[in-house]
Every structure is written in C-alpha cells, then in structure tokens.
Short mmCIF file of C-alpha atoms in Angstrom, two decimals:
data_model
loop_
_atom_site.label_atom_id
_atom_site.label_comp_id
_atom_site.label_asym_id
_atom_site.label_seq_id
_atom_site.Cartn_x
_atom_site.Cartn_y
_atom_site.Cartn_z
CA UNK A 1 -25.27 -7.64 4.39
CA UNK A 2 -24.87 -8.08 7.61
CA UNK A 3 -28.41 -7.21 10.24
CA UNK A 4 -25.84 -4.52 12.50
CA UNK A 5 -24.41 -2.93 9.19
CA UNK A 6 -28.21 -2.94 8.02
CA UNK A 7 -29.40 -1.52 11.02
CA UNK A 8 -26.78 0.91 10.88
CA UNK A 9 -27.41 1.99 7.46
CA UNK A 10 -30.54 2.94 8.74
CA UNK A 11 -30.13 5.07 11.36
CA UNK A 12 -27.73 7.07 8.74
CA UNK A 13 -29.89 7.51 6.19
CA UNK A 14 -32.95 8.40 8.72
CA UNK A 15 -30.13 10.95 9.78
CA UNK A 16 -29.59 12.33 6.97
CA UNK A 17 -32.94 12.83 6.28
CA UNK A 18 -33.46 15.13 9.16
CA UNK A 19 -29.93 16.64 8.29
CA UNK A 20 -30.99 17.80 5.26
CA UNK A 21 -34.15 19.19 6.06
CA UNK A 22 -36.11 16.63 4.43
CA UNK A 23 -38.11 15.70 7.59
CA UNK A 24 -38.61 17.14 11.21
CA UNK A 25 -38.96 16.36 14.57
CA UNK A 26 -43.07 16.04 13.59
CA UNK A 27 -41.82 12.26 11.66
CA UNK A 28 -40.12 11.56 15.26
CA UNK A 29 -43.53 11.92 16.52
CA UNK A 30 -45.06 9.52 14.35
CA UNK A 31 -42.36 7.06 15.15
CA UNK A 32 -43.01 7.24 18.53
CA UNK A 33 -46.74 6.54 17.84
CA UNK A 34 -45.58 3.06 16.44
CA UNK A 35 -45.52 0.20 18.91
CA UNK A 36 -45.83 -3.83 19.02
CA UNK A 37 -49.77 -3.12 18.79
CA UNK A 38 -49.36 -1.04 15.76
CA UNK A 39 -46.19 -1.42 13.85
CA UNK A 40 -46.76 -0.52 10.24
CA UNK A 41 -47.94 3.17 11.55
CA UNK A 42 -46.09 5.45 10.24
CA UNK A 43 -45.55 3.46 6.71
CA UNK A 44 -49.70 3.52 7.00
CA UNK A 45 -49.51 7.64 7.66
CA UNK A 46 -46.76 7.93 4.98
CA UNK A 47 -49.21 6.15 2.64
CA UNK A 48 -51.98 8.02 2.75
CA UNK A 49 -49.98 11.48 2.56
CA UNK A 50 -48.21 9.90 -0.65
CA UNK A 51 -52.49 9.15 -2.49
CA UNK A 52 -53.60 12.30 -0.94
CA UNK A 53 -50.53 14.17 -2.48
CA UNK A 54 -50.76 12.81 -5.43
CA UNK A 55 -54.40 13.81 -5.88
CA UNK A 56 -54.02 17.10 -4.89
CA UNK A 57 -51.32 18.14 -7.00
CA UNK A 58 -53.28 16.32 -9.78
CA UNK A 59 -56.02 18.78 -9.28
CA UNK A 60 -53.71 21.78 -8.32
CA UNK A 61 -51.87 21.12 -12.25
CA UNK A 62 -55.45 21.40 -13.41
CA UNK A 63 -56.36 24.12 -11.40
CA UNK A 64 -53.50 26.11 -12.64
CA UNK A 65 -54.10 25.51 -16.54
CA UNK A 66 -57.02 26.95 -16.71
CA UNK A 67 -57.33 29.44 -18.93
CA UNK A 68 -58.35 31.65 -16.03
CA UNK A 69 -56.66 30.66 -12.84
CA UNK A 70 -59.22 30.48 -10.16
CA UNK A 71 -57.29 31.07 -6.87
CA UNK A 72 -60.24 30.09 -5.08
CA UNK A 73 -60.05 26.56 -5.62
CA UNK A 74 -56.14 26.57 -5.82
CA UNK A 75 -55.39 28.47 -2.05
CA UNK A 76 -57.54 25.51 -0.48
CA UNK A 77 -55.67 22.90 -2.06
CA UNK A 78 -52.11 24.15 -1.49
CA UNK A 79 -53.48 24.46 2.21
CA UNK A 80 -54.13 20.99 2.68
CA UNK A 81 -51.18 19.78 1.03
CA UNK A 82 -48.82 22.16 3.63
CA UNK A 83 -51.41 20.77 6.41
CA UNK A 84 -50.91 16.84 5.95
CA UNK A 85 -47.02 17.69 4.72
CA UNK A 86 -46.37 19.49 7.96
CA UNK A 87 -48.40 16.32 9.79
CA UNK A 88 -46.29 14.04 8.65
CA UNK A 89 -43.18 16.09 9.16
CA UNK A 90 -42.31 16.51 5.36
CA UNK A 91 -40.65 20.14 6.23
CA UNK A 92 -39.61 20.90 2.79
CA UNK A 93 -42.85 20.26 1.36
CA UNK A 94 -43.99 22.23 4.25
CA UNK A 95 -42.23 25.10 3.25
CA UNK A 96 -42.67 25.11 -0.62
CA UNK A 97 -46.78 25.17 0.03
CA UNK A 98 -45.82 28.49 2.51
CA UNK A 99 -44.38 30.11 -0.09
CA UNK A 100 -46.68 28.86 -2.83
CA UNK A 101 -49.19 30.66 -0.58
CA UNK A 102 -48.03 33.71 -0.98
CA UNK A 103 -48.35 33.82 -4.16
CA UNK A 104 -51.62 32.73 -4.59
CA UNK A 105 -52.46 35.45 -2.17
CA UNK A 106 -50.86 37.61 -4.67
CA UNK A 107 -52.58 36.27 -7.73
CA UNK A 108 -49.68 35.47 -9.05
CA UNK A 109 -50.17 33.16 -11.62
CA UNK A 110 -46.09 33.08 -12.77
CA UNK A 111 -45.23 32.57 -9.17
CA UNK A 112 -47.61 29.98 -8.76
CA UNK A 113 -46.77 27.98 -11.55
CA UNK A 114 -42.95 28.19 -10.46
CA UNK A 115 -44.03 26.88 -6.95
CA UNK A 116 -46.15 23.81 -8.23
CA UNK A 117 -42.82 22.79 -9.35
CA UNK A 118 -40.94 23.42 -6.43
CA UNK A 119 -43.27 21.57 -4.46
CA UNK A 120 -43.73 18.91 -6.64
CA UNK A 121 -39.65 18.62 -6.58
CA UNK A 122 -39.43 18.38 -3.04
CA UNK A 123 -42.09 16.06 -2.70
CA UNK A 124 -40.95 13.75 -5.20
CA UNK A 125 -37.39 13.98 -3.37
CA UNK A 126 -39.39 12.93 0.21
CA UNK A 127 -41.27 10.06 -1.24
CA UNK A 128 -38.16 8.67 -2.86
CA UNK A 129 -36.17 8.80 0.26
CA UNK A 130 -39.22 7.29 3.22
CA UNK A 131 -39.87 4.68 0.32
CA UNK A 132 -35.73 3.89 0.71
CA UNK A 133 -36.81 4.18 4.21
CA UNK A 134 -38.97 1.51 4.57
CA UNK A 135 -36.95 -0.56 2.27
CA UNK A 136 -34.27 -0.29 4.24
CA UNK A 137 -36.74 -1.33 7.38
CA UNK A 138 -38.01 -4.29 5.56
CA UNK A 139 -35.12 -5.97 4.92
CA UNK A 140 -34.11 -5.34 8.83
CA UNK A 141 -37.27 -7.40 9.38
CA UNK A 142 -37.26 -10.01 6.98
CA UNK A 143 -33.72 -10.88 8.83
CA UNK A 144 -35.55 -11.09 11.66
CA UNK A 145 -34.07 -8.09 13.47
CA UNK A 146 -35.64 -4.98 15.08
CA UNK A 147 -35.70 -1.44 13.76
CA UNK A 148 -33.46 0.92 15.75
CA UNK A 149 -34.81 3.29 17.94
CA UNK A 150 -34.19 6.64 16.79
CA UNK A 151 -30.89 8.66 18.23
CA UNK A 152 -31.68 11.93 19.10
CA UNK A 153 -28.47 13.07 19.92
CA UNK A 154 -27.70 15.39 16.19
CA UNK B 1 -77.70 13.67 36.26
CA UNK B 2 -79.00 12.59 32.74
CA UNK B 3 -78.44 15.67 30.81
CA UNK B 4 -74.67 17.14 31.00
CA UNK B 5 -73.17 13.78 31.98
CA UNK B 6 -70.49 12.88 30.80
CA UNK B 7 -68.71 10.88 32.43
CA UNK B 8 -69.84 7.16 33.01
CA UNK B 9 -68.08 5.91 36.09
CA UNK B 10 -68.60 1.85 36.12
CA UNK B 11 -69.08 0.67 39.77
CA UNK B 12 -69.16 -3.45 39.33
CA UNK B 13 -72.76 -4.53 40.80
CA UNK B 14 -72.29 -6.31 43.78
CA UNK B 15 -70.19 -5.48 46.87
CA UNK B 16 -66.42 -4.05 45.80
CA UNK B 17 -66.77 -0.21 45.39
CA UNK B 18 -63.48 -0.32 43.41
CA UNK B 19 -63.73 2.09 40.34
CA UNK B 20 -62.64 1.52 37.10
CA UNK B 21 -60.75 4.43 35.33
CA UNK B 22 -63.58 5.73 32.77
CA UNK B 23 -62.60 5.62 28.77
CA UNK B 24 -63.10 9.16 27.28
CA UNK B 25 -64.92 8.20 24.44
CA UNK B 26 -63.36 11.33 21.86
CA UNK B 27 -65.40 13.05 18.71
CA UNK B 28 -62.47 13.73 16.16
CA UNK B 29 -63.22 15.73 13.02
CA UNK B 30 -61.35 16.85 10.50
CA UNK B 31 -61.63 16.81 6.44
CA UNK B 32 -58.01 15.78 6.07
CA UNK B 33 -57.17 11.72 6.15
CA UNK B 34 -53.66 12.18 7.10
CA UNK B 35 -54.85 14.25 10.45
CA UNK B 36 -57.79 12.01 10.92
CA UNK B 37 -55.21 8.98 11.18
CA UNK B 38 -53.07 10.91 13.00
CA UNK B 39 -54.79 12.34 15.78
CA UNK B 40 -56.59 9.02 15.74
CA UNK B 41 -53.53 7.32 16.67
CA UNK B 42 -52.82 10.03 19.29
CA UNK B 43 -55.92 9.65 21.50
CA UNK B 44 -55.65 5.66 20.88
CA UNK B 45 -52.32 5.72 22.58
CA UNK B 46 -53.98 8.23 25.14
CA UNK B 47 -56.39 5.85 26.34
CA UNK B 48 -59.80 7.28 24.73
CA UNK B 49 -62.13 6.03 22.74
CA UNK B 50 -62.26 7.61 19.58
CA UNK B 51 -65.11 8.27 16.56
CA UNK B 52 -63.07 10.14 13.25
CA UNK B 53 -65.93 11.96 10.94
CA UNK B 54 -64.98 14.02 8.06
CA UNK B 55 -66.88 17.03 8.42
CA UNK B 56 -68.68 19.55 10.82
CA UNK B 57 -71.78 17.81 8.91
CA UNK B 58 -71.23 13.98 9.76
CA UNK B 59 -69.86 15.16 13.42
CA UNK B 60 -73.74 17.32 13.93
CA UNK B 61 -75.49 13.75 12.05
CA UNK B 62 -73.13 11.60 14.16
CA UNK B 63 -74.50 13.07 17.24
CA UNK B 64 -78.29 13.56 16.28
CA UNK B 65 -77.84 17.30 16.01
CA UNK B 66 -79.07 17.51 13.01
CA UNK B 67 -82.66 17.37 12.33
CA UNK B 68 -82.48 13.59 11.55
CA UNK B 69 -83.56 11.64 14.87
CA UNK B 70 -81.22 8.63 16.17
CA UNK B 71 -77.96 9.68 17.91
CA UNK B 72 -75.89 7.14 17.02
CA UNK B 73 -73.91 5.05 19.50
CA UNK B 74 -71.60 6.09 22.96
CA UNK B 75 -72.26 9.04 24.43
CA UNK B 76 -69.34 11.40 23.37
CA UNK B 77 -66.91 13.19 26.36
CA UNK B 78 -64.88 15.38 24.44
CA UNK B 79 -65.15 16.98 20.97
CA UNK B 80 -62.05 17.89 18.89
CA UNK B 81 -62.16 19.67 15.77
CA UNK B 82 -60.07 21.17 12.72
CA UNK B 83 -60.80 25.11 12.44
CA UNK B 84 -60.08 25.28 8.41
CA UNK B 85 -62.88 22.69 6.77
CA UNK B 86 -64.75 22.67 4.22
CA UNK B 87 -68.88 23.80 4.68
CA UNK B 88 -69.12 24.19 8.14
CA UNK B 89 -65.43 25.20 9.70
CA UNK B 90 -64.94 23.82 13.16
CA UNK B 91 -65.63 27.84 14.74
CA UNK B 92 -69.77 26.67 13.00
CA UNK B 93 -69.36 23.36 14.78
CA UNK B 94 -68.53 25.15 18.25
CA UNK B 95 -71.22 27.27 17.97
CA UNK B 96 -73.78 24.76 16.81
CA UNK B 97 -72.68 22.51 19.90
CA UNK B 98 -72.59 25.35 22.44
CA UNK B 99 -76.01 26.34 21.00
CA UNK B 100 -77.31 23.17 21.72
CA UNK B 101 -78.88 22.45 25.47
CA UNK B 102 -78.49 18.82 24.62
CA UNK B 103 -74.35 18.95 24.05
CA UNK B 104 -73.22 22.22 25.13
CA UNK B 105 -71.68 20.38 28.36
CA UNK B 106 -69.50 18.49 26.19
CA UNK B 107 -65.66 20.08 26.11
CA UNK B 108 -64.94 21.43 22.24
CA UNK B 109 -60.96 21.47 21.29
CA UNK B 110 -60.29 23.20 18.36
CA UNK B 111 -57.23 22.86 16.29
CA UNK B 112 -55.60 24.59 14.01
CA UNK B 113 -52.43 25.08 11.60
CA UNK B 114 -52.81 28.77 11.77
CA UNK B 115 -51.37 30.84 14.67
CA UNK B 116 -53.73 33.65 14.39
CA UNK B 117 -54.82 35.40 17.73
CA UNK B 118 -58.15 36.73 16.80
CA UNK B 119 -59.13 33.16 15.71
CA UNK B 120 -58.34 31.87 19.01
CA UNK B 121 -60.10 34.49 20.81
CA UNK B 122 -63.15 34.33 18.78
CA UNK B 123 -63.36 30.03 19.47
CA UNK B 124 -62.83 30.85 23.19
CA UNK B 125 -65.16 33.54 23.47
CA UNK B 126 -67.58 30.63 21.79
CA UNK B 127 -66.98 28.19 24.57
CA UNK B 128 -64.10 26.61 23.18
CA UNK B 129 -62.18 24.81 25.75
CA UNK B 130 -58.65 24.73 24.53
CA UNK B 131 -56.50 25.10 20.84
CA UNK B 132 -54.13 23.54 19.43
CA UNK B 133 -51.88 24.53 17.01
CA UNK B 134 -51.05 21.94 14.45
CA UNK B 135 -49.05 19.75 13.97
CA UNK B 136 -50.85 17.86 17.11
CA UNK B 137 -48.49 15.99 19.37
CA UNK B 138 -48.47 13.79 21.87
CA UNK B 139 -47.87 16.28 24.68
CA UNK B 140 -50.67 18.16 23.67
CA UNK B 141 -53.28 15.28 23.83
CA UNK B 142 -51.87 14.29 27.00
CA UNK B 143 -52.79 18.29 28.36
CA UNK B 144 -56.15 17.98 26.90
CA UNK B 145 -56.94 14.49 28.25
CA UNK B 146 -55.82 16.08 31.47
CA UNK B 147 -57.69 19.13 31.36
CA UNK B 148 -61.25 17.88 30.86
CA UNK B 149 -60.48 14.86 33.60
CA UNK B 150 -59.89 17.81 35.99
CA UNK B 151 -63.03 19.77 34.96
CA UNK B 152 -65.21 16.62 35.14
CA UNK B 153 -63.48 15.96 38.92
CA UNK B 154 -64.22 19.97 39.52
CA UNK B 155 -67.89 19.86 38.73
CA UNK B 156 -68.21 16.77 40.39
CA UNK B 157 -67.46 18.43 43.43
CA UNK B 158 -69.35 21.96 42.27
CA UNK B 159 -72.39 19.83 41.77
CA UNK B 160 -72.61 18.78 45.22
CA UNK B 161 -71.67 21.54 46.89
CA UNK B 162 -74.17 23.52 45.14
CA UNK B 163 -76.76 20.91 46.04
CA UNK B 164 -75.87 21.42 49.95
CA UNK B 165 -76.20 24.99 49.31
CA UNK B 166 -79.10 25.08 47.68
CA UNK B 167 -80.76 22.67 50.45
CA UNK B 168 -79.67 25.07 52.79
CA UNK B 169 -81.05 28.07 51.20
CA UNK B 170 -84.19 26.52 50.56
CA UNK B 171 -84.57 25.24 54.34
CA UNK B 172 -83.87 28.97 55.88
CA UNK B 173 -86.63 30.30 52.68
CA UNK B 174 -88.58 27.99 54.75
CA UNK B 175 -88.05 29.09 58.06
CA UNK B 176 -88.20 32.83 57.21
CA UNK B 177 -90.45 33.55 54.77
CA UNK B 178 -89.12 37.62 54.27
CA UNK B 179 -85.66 36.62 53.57
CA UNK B 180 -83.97 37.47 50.27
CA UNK B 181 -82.60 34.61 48.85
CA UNK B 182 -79.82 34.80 46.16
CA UNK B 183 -80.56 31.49 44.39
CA UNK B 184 -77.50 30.94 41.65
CA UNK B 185 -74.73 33.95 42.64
CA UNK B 186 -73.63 32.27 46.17
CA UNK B 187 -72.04 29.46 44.21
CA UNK B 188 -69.49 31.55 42.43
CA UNK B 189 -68.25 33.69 44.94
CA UNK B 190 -65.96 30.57 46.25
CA UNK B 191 -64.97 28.56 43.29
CA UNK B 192 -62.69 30.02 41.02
CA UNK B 193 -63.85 31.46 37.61
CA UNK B 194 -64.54 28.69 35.18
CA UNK B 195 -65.96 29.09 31.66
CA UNK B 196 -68.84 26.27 33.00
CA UNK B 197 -69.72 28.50 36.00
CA UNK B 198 -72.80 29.76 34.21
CA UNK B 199 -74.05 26.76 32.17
CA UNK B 200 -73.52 24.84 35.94
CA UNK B 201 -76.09 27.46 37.07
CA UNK B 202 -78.49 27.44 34.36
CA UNK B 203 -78.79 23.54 34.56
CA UNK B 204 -79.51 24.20 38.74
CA UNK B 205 -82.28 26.74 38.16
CA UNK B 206 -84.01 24.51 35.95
CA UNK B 207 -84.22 21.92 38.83
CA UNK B 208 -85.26 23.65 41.28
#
C-alpha cells in the first residue's frame, strides 16, 4: 500500500474513532504532548491505561463475586478506572464507570454486575481499535513516512 | 531570604548581570500511573522540573516532612496534588504543608475529577492556590505556571517595599519615642488582597 493511502487510512480511522464516541478531544491532548523529543507518548500513556485496566477490572470481577459485595472496595476501583479512562480520553469507558457509579452508590449488586460488563465491552472495543491505531502508525513509519497531524475540522 | 524562597534566580559569577529564566522545579502526586505520566508530560513540555510520588505519604517523606530527617534533593517551587487518594487525600497534604513553617510558602494545586463546590472551597479556605478539574490540559498548566511566576514577581516586590517601610517606621520610632507605630497593617492597605498577605507578615515580624 501506498505511504499517502496509508496515511490516509489513518486519519479515517482516527476519525472515526472520535465519530463514534470512542475517544475525545482529551486523546487530542495527548497527541499534542508527543513531539520529536518524545514520540512513542501517547502509545506509552495508552500502555499503561491498557495494565492498569486490566488489573482493575481483574480485582473489580473479584470484588463483585463475593459472596457479600463489599461496595467499599468496589466504588474506589470503578473511580480510578473512570479517572485514567477519562485521562486518556477513552469517553465510553468514561461513561460506563459514571453509570457503574451509580449503582454502586445504590448497592446495587444486579446493576453492578450488568455495568462490569458494559465497561468491560467498551473497553475491550477501545483497546482493539488504538492497538489498530498504532498499527496503522507503525507501518507509516517503517515506510519511512510521518504520522499525520490530526484534522480538526469534524 | 533562606526560609520561603523559592525561587533560585542564577546570576553567572563574574561581570554579565544577564538572568537566566529559573526552572520551576514541580512536586506532582497522585496514586494513579496514567495521571502521574500524564501530568508529568504536561509540566515537562511546560518547562519545569518535575518529581512524580505516589502518595500524600512519599510527597511529606520526599520533602523531609515527615519525622524522618534528610529532605531529599531540589528545593521544590510548586506542589500539585490529586484530591481523591488513597491514606492521606491531597485536602491532608494541603493542610500538612500549610501547617508546616518550613513549606507553607510553597504554592499547593489541587486537582480533581470531581466538580464539587464545597470541595473547592474547603482546599481554598486551606491555602490552596488554584484547582483543577481533571482531565488536566495543557492550558491549564500553562495558567498555573503563570500564576505562581506572577506571585513570586509580586512578593518580590512586596518584600522590598515592606523592607523600606519598615526602615522607615523604625527610623521615625527612633526619632519620636511616643509615637504609635503600626508594625505589619501599613503593608496591606496598598497591595491588593492576596492569600500570602498574612504569611508575608508573619515571616516580617519574626525579623524584626
């Protein structure tokens, strides 16, 4: 494939993303945090947020079949998951932890089971499509072109 | 000025009085690795030094606040901290630092995910300099950066006014015995209100 039509691909699919509601403008920050003197930033951020996810909703699943649900140790972790989510500008995953909230605040422990699952959907949806991402970016590179700048014009 | 200095202004030794623009050297804490690398990044690109610590703990150990002697490294300009952690929450950490004659001088940011108003209030009430609302952007570490520049270049020029002030007060004590003096009120009739008016004071009335 030719490095245009790659590059192009890109910028559609990065698009889409924010089309769809998958990121927001917080992942445009990030991207704007990359430079020459730090390149690999926001695959570094996106890293981290992918181990730290996975441990926490690791523990949350544990947390949650307990016989008795202690929502004392759940709330705190569905906190920091909508805390790095939102950092990184992973909006859906953002919003599932919101409402997952709520229902912890409820003691809800039908609600809450039914939101581990939502957010574990959309997060599994967000990694998928930043780890197409930066496939998409590393091929751009290993053809020894430059990653678009991002349009902001949608 | 030993004590409440923070800034370090390096003057090359010998002859050209040309300043170099001073590094804040930034305190960041925060329990969560994805802000930590984040607002890392953010000062970075913002010019300041910066020290991430995981917890209201390591941030009182890191400066020698707590109990354990041996402040460790550069002298820290600016402080800023997640509310929501773990043991002591970032409101503890204010407090602890404000508390502190040592550190109290030194600007505490707070940040937060949570938009609630009586949070906000209480860390300002607590000496808090600014909040920000997470997610942290550029913008807002450019405002911050900003901010405390302007307060150090404000009590820079508080300091020595006060000091002509006070010389002046202390020279007419002199000549008139009788005279009330009002050491410590003069001073904040013509600047306007800052939150550091009344620490500025404290630190005078110890001098004199």
């Amino acid at each position: 494939m030719e490095l245009v039509q790659m590059q192009k691909s890109l910028q559609d699919y990065t698009k889409s993303l924010f089309l769809d509601g998958v990121l927001d403008s917080q992942f445009l920050q990030l991207q704007q945090l990359q430079d020459e003197s730090n390149p690999d930033f926001v695959s570094q951020v996106v890293t981290l947020f992918f181990q730290d996810s996975d441990r926490i909703l690791n523990d949350l699943s544990l947390s949650l079949d307990q016989q008795v649900v202690d929502f004392k140790k759940v709330d705190p972790h569905v906190h920091q998951l909508k805390g790095s989510s939102s950092s990184i500008g992973a909006q859906r995953v953002k919003n599932a932890c919101v409402v997952f909230r709520n229902f912890c605040e409820q003691q809800n422990v039908e609600g809450c089971h039914r939101c581990l699952q939502q957010v574990k959907k959309e997060y599994y949806l967000v990694k998928n499509r930043l780890e197409t991402l930066f496939k998409l970016e590393q091929q751009i590179v290993a053809s020894g072109g430059m990653i678009p700048a991002m349009e902001l014009g949608f | 000025m030993a004590v409440g200095e923070v800034m370090r202004m390096e003057i090359p030794a010998g002859g050209d009085m040309s300043v170099t623009s001073p590094e804040l050297h930034v305190l960041a804490v925060d329990d969560s690795i994805v802000d930590r690398k984040v607002i890392e990044r953010l000062l970075r690109i913002s010019a300041c030094k910066v020290t991430t610590v995981e917890s209201g703990a390591r941030a009182l150990q890191y400066l020698g606040l707590d109990g354990d002697k041996g402040a460790s490294g550069l002298k820290v300009n600016l402080i800023v901290t997640d509310y929501s952690m773990p043991g002591l929450t970032g409101y503890d950490l204010l407090k602890k630092i404000k508390e502190s004659s040592v550190f109290r001088e030194i600007p505490v940011v707070i940040m937060s995910s949570e938009n609630i108003l009586p949070r906000i209030e209480q860390c300002l009430r607590e000496g808090a300099e600014d909040f920000l609302l997470k997610p942290v952007k550029l913008a807002d570490v450019k405002r911050i950066k900003e901010l405390i520049m302007r307060n150090e270049a404000e009590d820079c020029k508080t300091l020595s006014h006060s000091n002509k002030r006070k010389l002046s007060e202390y020279i007419d004590d002199a000549s008139s015995p009788s005279s009330s003096s009002t050491h410590g009120d003069s001073s904040a009739k013509d600047f306007p209100s800052s939150k550091r008016m009344k620490s500025e004071d404290e630190k005078f009335s110890s001098l004199l």
